[in-house]
Coordinates of C-alpha atoms and ligand atoms in Angstrom, one line a residue:
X1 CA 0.8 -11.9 42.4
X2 CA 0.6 -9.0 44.5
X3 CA 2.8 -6.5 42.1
X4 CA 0.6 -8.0 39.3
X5 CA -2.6 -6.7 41.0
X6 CA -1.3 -3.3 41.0
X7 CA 0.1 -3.5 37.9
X8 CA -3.0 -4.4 36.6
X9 CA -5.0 -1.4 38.5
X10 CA -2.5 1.4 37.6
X11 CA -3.0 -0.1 33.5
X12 CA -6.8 0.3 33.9
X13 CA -6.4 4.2 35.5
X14 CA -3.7 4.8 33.0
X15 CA -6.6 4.0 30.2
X16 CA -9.2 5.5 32.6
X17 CA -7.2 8.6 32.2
X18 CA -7.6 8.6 28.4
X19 CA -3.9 7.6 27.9
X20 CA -3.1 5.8 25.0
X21 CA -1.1 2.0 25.4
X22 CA 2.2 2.4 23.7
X23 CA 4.4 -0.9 22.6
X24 CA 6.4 -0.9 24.9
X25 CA 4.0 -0.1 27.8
X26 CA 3.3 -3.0 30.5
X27 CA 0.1 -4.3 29.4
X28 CA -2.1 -7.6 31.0
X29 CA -1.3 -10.4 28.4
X30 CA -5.1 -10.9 27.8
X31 CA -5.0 -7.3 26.4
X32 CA -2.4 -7.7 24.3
X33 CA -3.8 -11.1 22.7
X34 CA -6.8 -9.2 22.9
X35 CA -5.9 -6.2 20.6
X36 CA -3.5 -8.5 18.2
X37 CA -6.3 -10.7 17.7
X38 CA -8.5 -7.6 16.6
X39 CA -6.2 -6.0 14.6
X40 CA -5.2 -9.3 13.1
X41 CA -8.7 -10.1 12.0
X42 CA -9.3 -6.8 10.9
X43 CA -6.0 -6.9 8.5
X44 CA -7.3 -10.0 7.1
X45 CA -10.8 -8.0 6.5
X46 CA -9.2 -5.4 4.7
X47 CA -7.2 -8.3 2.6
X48 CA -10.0 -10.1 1.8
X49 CA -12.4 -7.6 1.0
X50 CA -10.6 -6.9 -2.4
X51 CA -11.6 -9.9 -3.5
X52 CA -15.3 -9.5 -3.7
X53 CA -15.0 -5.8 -5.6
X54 CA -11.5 -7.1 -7.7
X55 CA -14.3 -9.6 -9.3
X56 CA -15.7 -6.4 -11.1
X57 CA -12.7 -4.2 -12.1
X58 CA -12.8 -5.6 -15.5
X59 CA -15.6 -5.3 -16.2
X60 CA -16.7 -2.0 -14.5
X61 CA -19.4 0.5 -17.0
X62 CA -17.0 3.4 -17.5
X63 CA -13.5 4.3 -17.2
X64 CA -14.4 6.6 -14.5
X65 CA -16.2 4.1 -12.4
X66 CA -13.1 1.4 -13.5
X67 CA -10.5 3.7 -11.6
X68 CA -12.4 4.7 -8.8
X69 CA -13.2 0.8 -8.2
X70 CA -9.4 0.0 -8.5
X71 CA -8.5 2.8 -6.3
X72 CA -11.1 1.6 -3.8
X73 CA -9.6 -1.7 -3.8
X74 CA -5.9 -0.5 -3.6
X75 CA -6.7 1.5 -0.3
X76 CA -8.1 -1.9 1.3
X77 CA -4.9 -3.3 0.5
X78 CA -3.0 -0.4 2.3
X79 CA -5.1 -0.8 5.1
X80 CA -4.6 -4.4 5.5
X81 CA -0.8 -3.6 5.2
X82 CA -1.2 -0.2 8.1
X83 CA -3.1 -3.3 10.2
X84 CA -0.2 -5.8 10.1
X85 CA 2.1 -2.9 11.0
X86 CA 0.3 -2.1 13.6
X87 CA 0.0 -5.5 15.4
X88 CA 4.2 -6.3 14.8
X89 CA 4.2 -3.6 17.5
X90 CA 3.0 -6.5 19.7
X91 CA 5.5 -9.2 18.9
X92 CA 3.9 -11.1 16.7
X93 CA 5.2 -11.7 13.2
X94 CA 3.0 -10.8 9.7
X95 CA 4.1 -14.2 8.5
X96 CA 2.7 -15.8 11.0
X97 CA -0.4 -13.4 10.7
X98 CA -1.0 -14.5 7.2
X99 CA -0.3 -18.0 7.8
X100 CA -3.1 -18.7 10.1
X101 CA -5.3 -16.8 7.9
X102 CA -3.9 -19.0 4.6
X103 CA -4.8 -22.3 6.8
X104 CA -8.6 -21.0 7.4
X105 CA -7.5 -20.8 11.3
X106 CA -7.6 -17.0 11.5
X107 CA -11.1 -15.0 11.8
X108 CA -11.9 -12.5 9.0
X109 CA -15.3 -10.2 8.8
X110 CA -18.3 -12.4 7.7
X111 CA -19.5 -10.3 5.2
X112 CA -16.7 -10.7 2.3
X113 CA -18.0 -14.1 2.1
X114 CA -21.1 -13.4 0.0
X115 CA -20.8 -13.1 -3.5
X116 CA -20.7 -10.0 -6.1
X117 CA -23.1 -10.8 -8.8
X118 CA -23.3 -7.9 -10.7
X119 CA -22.3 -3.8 -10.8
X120 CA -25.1 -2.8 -8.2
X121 CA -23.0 -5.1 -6.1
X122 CA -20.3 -2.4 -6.3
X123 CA -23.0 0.1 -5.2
X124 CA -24.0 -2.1 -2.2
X125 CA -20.7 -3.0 -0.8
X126 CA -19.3 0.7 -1.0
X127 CA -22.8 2.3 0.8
X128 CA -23.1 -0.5 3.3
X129 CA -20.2 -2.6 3.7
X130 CA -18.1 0.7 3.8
X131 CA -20.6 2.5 5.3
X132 CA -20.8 -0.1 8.6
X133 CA -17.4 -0.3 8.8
X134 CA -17.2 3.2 9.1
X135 CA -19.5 3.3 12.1
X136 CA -17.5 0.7 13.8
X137 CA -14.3 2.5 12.6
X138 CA -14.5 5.7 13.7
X139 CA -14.7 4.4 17.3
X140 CA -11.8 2.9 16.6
X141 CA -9.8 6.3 15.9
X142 CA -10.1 6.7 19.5
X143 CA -9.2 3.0 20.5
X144 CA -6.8 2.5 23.9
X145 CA -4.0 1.0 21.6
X146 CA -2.0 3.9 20.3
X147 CA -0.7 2.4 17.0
X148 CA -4.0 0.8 16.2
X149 CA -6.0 4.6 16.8
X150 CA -3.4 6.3 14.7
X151 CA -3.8 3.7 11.8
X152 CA -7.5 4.0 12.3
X153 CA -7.3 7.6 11.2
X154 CA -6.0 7.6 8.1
X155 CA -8.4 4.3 7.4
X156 CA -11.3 6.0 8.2
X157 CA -10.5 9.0 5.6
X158 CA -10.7 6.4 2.9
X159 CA -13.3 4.7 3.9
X160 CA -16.0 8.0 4.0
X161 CA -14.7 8.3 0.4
X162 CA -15.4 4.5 -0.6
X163 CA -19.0 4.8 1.4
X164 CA -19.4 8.1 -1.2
X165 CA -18.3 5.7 -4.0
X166 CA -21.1 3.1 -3.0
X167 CA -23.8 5.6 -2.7
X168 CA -23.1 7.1 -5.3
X169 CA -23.7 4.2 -7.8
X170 CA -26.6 2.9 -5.9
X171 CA -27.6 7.0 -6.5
X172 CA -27.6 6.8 -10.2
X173 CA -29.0 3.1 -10.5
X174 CA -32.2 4.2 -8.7
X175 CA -33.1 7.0 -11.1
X176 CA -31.9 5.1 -14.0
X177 CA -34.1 2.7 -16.2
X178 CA -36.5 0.1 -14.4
X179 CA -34.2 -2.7 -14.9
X180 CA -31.5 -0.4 -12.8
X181 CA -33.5 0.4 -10.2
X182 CA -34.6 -3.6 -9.9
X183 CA -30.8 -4.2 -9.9
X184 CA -30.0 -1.5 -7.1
X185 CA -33.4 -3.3 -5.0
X186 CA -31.9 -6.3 -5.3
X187 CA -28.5 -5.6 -4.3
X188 CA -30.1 -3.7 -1.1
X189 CA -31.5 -6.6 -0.7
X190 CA -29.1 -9.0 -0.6
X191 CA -26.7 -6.9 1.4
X192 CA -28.6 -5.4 4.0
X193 CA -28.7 -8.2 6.5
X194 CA -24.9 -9.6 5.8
X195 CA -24.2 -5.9 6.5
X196 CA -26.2 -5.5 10.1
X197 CA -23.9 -8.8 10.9
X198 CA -20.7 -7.2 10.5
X199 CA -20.9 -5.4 14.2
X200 CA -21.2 -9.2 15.5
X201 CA -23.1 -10.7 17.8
X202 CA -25.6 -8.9 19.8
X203 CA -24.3 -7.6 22.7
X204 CA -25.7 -10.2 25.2
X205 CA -24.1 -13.1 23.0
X206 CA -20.5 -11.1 23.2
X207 CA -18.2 -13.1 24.6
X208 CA -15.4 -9.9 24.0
X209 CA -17.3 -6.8 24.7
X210 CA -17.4 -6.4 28.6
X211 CA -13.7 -6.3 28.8
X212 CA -13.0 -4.5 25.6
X213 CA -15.3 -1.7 26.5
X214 CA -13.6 -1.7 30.2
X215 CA -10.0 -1.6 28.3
X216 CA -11.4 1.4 26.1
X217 CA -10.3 -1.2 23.0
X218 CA -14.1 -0.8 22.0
X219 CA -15.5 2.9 22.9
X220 CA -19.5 1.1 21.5
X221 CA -20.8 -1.7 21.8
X222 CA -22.1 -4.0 18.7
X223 CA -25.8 -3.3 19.3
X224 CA -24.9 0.6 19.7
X225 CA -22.7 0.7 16.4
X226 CA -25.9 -1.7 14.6
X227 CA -28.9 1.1 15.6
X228 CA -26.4 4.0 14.7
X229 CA -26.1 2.3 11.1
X230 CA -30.0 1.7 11.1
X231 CA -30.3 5.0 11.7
X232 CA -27.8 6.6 9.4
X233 CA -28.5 4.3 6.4
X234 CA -32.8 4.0 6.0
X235 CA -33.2 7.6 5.3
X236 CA -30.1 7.4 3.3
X237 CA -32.2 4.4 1.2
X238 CA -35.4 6.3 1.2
X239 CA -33.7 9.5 0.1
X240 CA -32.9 7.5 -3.3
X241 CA -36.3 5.4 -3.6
X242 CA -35.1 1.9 -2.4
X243 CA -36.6 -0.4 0.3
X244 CA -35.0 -1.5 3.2
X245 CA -35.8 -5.6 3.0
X246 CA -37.1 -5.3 6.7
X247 CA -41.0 -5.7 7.1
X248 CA -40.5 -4.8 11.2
X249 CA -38.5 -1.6 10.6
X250 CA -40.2 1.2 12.5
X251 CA -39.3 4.8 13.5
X252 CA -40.0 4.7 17.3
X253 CA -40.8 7.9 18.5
X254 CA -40.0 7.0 22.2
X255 CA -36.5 5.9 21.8
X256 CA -35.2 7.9 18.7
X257 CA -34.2 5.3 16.8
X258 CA -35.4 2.8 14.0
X259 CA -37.0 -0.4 15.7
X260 CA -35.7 -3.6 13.3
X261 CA -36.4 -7.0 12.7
X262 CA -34.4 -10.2 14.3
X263 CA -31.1 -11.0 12.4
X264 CA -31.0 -14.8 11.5
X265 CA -28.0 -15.3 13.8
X266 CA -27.7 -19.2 12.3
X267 CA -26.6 -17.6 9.6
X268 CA -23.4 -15.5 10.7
X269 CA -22.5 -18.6 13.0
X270 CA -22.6 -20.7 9.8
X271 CA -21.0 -18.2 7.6
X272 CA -18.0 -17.7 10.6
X273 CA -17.5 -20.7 10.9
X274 CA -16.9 -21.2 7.0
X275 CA -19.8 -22.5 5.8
X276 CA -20.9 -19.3 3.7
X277 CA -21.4 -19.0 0.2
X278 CA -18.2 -18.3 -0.8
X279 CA -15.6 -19.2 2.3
X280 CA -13.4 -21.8 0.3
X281 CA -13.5 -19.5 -2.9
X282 CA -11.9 -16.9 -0.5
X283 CA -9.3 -19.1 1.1
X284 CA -8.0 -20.6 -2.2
X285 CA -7.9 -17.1 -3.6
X286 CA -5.4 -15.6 -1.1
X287 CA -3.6 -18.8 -1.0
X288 CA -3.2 -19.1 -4.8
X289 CA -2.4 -15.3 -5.0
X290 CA 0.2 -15.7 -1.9
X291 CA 1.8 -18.5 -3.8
X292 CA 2.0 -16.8 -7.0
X293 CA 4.0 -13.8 -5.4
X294 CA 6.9 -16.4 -3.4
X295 CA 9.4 -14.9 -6.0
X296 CA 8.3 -11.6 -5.4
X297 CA 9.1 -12.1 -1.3
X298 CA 12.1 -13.8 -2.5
X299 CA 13.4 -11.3 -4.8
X300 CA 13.3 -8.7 -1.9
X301 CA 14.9 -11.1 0.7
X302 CA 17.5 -11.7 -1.8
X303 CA 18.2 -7.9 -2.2
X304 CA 17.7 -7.2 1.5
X305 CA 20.4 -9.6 2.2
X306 CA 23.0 -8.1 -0.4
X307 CA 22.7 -4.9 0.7
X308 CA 23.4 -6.0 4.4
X309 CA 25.8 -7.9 3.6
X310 CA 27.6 -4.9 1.1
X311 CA 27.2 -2.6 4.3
X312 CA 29.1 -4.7 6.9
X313 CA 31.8 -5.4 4.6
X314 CA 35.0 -3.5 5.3
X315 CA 36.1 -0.6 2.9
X316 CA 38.8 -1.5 0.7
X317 CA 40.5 -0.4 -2.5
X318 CA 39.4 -3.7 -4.1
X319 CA 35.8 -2.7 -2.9
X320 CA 34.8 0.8 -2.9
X321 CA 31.2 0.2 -3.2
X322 CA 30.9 -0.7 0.8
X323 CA 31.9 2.4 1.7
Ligands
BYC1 N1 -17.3 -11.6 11.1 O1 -17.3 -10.9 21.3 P1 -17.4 -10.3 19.9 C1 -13.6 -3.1 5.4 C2 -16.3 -12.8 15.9 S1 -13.0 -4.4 6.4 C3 -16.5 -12.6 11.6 O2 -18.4 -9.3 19.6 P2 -15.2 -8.5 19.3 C4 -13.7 -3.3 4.0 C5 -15.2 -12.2 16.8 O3 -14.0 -12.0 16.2 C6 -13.1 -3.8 8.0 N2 -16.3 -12.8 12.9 O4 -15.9 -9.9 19.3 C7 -12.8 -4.0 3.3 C8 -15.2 -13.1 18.0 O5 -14.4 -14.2 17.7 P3 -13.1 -14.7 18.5 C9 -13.7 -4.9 8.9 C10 -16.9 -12.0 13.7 O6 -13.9 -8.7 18.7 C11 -12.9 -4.2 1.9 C12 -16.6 -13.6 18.1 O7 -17.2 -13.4 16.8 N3 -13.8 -4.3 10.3 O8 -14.0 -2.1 6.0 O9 -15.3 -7.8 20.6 C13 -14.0 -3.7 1.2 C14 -17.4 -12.9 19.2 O10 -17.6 -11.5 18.9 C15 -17.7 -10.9 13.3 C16 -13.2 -4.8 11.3 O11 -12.6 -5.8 11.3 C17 -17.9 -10.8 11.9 N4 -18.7 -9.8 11.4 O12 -16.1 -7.6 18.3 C18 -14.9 -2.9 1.9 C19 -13.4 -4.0 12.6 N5 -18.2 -10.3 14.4 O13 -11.9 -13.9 18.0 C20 -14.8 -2.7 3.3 C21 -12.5 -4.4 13.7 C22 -17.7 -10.9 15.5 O14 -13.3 -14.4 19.9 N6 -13.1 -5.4 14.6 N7 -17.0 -11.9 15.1 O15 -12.9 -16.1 18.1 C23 -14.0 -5.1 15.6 O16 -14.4 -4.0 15.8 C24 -14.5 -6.2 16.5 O17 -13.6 -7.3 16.4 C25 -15.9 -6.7 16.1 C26 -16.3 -7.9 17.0 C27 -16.9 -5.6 16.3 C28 -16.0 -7.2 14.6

């Protein structure tokens, strides 16, 4: 008990010290259950969150703005794929990983559970979605788990240019026709709120932030990394002649920072806990699309095992290929 109390000091003035936490470090089991279950929800965010933009590849205005969307969508993929990587570092397997997110057990952001209904949806998610997960992202390039910073680097390069993506379209909507612009208020509209969500609950209602901001696993809070959004993204909206949908939002001279309105927090409990608008749809998507690539996983286990077994197979005359 004793040795575990100083363990547990000299872990918390190795982070104090700026150090990173390595694999094979000694680490309190809370943080490393702590950190796998962040990273684990976070790979299953990136997963996910194809599925709402893969609705609109095929049908996407131009060929420009049909690559750029699929190479938008493929980057999510490799970031889900950096993410899993990153928490096998900690023991725990990617099968089991994807399992508990195939069984609706495993947490994934709240915000890929609302629907894309038409191309200024593509503008939306890439300005906001993109745009809030960069604010909480680029935090996380300086996160206490050294695996999970390093990831976070590459992640966020990608992200700045999928936020650029968003903008952009939302960009040209709002100076296009009145029907465009109406489109690109809409999809503002619908997205602003689901977006604000995404940094969780406020900070009083966080049941994980005390701790993770002590272990240096979050360097902001969730209220910090919501106001820095506010602030980044209304000018951003005005610049291009939308409204944000908030009737309270203020500039407050006093603080510095935009004043908003209350988020409906029935809402995100409601949409975590898999009653949003499109939850099941999401589930039975990567379950049906996990199903359909079993010979795919097959294939390579099959050829993963052949050449194992071709390399601990003596030399011989009879079998030159071993060698
Ligand atoms: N949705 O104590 P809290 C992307 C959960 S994808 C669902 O504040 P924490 C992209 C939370 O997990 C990038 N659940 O927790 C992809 C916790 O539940 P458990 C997404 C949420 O962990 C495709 C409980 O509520 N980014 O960029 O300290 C296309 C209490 O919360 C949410 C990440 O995943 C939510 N929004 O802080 C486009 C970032 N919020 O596990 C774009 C990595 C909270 O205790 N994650 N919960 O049962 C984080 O930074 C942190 O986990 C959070 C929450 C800030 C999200």
């Amino acid at each position: 008990m004793g040795e575990e109390f100083s363990l547990e000091h000299r872990f918390q003035a190795y982070i104090d010290a700026e150090n990173k936490i390595e694999p094979k470090d000694w680490m309190p089991e809370n943080y490393r259950k702590t950190i796998v279950r962040q990273m684990s929800q976070h790979a299953h965010s990136e997963v996910v969150g194809m599925l709402p933009e893969a609705n609109w590849i095929t049908r996407a205005p131009s060929l420009r703005s049909k690559l750029i969307l699929l190479a938008k969508v493929q980057d999510e993929g490799g970031h889900g794929l950096y993410l899993y990587s990153a928490a096998e570092t900690l023991g725990v397997s990617r099968e089991q990983m994807i399992d508990d997110l195939l069984q609706g057990k495993a947490k994934y952001s709240s915000i890929f559970n609302y629907p894309t209904l038409n191309w200024a949806d593509m503008g939306a998610i890439g300005w906001l979605v993109d745009g809030a997960a960069i604010a909480n992202q680029v935090m996380l390039c300086r996160t206490s788990y050294g695996p999970y910073a390093r990831a976070m680097v590459r992640i966020c390069k990608e992200e700045s240019f999928h936020q650029r993506q968003g903008y952009e379209i939302m960009m040209h909507m709002a100076a296009g026709t009145p029907e465009q612009k109406a489109m690109a208020q809409d999809a503002l509209n619908r997205w602003w709120w689901p977006a604000l969500m995404m940094f969780g609950p406020a900070d009083a209602a966080s049941p994980n932030t005390a701790q993770s901001m002590a272990w240096k696993i979050k360097r902001k809070t969730n209220d910090e990394l919501r106001q820095e959004f506010v602030d980044k993204t209304v000018p951003q909206a005005t610049f291009i002649g939308l409204t944000v949908p908030d009737s309270h939002l203020k500039w407050n001279e006093v603080t510095g920072h935009y004043d908003f309105g209350p988020i409906d927090w029935e809402e995100f409990t409601q949409v975590v806990k898999g009653n949003g608008p499109c939850n099941k749809e999401r589930l039975a998507a990567r379950n049906k699309a996990h199903q359909e690539g079993q010979w795919v996983r097959d294939a390579a286990t099959a050829f993963a095992k052949k050449q194992q077994a071709r390399a601990a197979a003596p030399v011989s005359a009879t079998n030159p290929s071993a060698a």
